[in-house]
C-alpha atoms as an extended CHARMM CRD file, in Angstrom:
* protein
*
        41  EXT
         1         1  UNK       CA             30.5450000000      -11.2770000000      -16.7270000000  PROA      1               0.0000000000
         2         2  UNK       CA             28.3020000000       -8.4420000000      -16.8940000000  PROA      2               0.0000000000
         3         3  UNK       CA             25.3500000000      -10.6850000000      -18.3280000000  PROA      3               0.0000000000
         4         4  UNK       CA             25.6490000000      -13.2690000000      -15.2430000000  PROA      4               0.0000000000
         5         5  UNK       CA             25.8660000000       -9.9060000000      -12.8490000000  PROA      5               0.0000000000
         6         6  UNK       CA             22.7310000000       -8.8070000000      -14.4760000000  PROA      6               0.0000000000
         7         7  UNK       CA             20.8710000000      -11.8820000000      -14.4700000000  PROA      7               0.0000000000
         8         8  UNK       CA             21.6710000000      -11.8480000000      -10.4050000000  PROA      8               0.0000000000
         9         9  UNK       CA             20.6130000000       -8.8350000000       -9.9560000000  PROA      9               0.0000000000
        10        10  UNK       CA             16.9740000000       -9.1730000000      -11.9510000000  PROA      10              0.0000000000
        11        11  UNK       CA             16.4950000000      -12.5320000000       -9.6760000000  PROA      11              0.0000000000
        12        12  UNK       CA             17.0560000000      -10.8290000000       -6.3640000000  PROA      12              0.0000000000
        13        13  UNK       CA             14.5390000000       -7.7550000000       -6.9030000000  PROA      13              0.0000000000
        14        14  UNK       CA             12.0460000000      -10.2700000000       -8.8010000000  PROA      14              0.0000000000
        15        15  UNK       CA             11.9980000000      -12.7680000000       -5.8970000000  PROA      15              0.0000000000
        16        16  UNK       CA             11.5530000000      -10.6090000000       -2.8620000000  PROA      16              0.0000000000
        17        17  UNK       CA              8.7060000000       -8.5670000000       -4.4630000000  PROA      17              0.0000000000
        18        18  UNK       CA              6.7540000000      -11.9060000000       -5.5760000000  PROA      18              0.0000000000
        19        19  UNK       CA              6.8980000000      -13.1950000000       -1.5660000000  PROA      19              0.0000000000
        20        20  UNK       CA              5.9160000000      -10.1870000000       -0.6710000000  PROA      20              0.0000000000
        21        21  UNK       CA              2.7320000000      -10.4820000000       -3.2360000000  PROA      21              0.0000000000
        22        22  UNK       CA              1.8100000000      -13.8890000000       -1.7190000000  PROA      22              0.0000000000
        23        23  UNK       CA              2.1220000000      -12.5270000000        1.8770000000  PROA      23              0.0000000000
        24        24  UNK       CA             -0.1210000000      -10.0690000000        0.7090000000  PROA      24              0.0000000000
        25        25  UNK       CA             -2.3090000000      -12.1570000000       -1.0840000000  PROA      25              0.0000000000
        26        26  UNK       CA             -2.6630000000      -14.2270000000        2.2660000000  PROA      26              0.0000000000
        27        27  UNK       CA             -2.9900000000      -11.3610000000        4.4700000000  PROA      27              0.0000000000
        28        28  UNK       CA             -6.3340000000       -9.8010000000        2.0340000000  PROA      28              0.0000000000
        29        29  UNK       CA             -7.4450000000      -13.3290000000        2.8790000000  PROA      29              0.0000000000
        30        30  UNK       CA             -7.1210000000      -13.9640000000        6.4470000000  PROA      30              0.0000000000
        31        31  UNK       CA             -9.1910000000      -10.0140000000        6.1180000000  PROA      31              0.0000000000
        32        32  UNK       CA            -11.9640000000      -11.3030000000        4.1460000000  PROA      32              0.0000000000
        33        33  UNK       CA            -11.9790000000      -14.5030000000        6.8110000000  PROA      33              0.0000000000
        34        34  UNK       CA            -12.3180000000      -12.5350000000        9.4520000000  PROA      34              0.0000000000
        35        35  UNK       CA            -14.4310000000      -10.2560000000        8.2380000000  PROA      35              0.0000000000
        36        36  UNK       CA            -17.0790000000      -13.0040000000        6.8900000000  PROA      36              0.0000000000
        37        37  UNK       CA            -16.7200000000      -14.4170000000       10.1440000000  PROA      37              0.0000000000
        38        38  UNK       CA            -17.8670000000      -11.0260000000       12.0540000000  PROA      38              0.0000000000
        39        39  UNK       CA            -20.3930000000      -10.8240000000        9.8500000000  PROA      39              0.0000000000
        40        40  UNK       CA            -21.8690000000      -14.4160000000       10.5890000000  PROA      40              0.0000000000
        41        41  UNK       CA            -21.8580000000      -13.2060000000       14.3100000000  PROA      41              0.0000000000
């Protein structure tokens, strides 16, 4: 019982803080987009 409760528990903090790495990821992105884009005008 207090194996599966763990296991639960490590899944729901791991998951959330990987999406929010990827959102991140994509948001330095769209930055460096825009950015090489202002710098082409």
């Amino acid at each position: 019982m207090i194996g599966d409760k763990f296991t639960c528990r490590t899944k729901l903090t791991i998951e959330p803080a990987h999406k929010l790495k990827i959102d991140q990821n994509k948001l330095q992105n769209c930055r460096s987009n825009i950015l090489n884009l202002v710098n082409v005008l």
